[in-house]
Tab-separated table of C-alpha atoms in Angstrom:
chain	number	residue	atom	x	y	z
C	1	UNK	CA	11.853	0.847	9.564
C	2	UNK	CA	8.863	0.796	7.322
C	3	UNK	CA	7.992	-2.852	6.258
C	4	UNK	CA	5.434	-3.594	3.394
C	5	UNK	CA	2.389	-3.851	4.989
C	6	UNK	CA	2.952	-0.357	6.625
C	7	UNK	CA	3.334	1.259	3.045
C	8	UNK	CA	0.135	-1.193	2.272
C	9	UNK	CA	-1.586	0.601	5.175
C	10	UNK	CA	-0.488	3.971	4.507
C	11	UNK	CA	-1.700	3.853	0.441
C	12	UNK	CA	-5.247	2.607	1.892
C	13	UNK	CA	-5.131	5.244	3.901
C	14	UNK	CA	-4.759	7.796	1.034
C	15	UNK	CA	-6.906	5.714	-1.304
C	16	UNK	CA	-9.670	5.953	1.751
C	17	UNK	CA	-8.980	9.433	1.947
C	18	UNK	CA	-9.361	10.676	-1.940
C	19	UNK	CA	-12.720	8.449	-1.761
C	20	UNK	CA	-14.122	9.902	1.212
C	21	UNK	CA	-13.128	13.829	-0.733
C	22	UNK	CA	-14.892	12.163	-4.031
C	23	UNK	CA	-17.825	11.111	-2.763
C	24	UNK	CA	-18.694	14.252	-0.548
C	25	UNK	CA	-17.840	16.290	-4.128
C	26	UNK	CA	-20.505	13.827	-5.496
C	27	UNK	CA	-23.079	14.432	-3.136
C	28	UNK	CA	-22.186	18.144	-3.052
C	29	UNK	CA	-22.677	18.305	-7.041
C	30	UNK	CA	-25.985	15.768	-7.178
C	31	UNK	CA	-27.739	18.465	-4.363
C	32	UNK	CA	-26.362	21.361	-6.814
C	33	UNK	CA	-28.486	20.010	-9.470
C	34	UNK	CA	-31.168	18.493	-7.592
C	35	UNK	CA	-31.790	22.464	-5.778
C	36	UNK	CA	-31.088	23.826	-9.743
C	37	UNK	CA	-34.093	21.644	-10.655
C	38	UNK	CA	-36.816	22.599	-7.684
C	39	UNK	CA	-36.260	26.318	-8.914
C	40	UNK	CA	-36.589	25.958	-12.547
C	41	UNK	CA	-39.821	23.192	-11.604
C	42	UNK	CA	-41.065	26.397	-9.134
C	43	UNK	CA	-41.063	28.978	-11.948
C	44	UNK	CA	-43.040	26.426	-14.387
C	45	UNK	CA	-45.332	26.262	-11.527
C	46	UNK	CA	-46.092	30.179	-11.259
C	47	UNK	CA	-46.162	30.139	-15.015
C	48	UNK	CA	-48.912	27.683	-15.027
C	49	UNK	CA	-50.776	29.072	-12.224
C	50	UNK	CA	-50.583	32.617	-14.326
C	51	UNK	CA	-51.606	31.075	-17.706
C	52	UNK	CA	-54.538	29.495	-15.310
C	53	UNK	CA	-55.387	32.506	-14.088
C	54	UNK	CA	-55.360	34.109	-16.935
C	55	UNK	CA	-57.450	31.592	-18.913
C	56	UNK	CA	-59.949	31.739	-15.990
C	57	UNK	CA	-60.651	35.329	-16.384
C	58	UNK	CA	-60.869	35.407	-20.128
C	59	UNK	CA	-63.347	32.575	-19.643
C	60	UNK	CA	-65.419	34.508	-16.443
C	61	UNK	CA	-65.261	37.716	-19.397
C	62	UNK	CA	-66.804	34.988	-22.174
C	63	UNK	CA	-69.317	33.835	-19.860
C	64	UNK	CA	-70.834	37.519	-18.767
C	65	UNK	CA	-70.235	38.663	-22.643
C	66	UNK	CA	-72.928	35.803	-23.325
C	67	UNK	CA	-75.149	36.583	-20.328
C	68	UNK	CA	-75.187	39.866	-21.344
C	69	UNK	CA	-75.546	38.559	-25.467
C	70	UNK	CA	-78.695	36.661	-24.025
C	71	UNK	CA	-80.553	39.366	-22.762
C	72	UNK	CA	-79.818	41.680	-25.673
C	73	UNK	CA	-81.484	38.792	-27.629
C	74	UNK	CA	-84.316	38.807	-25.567
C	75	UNK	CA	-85.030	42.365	-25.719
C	76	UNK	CA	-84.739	42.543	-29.479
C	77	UNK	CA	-87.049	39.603	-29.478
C	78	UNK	CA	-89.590	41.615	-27.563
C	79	UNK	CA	-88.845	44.712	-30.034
C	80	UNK	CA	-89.270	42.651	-33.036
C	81	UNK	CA	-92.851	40.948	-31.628
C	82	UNK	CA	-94.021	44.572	-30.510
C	83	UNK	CA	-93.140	45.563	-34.075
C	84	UNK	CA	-94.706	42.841	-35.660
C	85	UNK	CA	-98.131	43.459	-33.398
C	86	UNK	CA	-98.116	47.147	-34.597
C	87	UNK	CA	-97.937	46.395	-38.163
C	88	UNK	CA	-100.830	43.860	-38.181
């Protein structure tokens, strides 16, 4: 016959059971949303690496624009002084 301690034995046995299920569901569901995370943190990566990008070659397009601004300046220098020498 079944005495106390085997019911005891057999409801640990259960209880042991549904924690074992409960905790592998918990680790199951905490890698969900740790993997969930690394993706969404990836695609703010290649946005930022785009936006740098980006900003980089607006920046390399300032820098010749003012390169090129410079030595527009200095030949309208030159075209102003030659002007200025044929007028005195």
């Amino acid at each position: 016959m079944l005495e106390t301690q085997d019911i005891l034995y057999i409801v640990l046995m259960f209880c042991a059971l549904w924690f074992t299920i409960f905790g592998c569901w918990l680790i199951f569901q905490i890698v969900s949303v740790v993997r969930r995370a690394h993706a969404v943190l990836e695609g703010v990566e290649r946005k930022i690496d785009l936006l740098e990008r980006s900003v980089s070659a607006i920046k390399a397009k300032f820098e010749s624009g003012a390169s090129m601004f410079s030595t527009v300046a200095n030949g309208l220098k030159s075209v102003v002084d030659a002007v200025k020498r044929d007028r005195d």
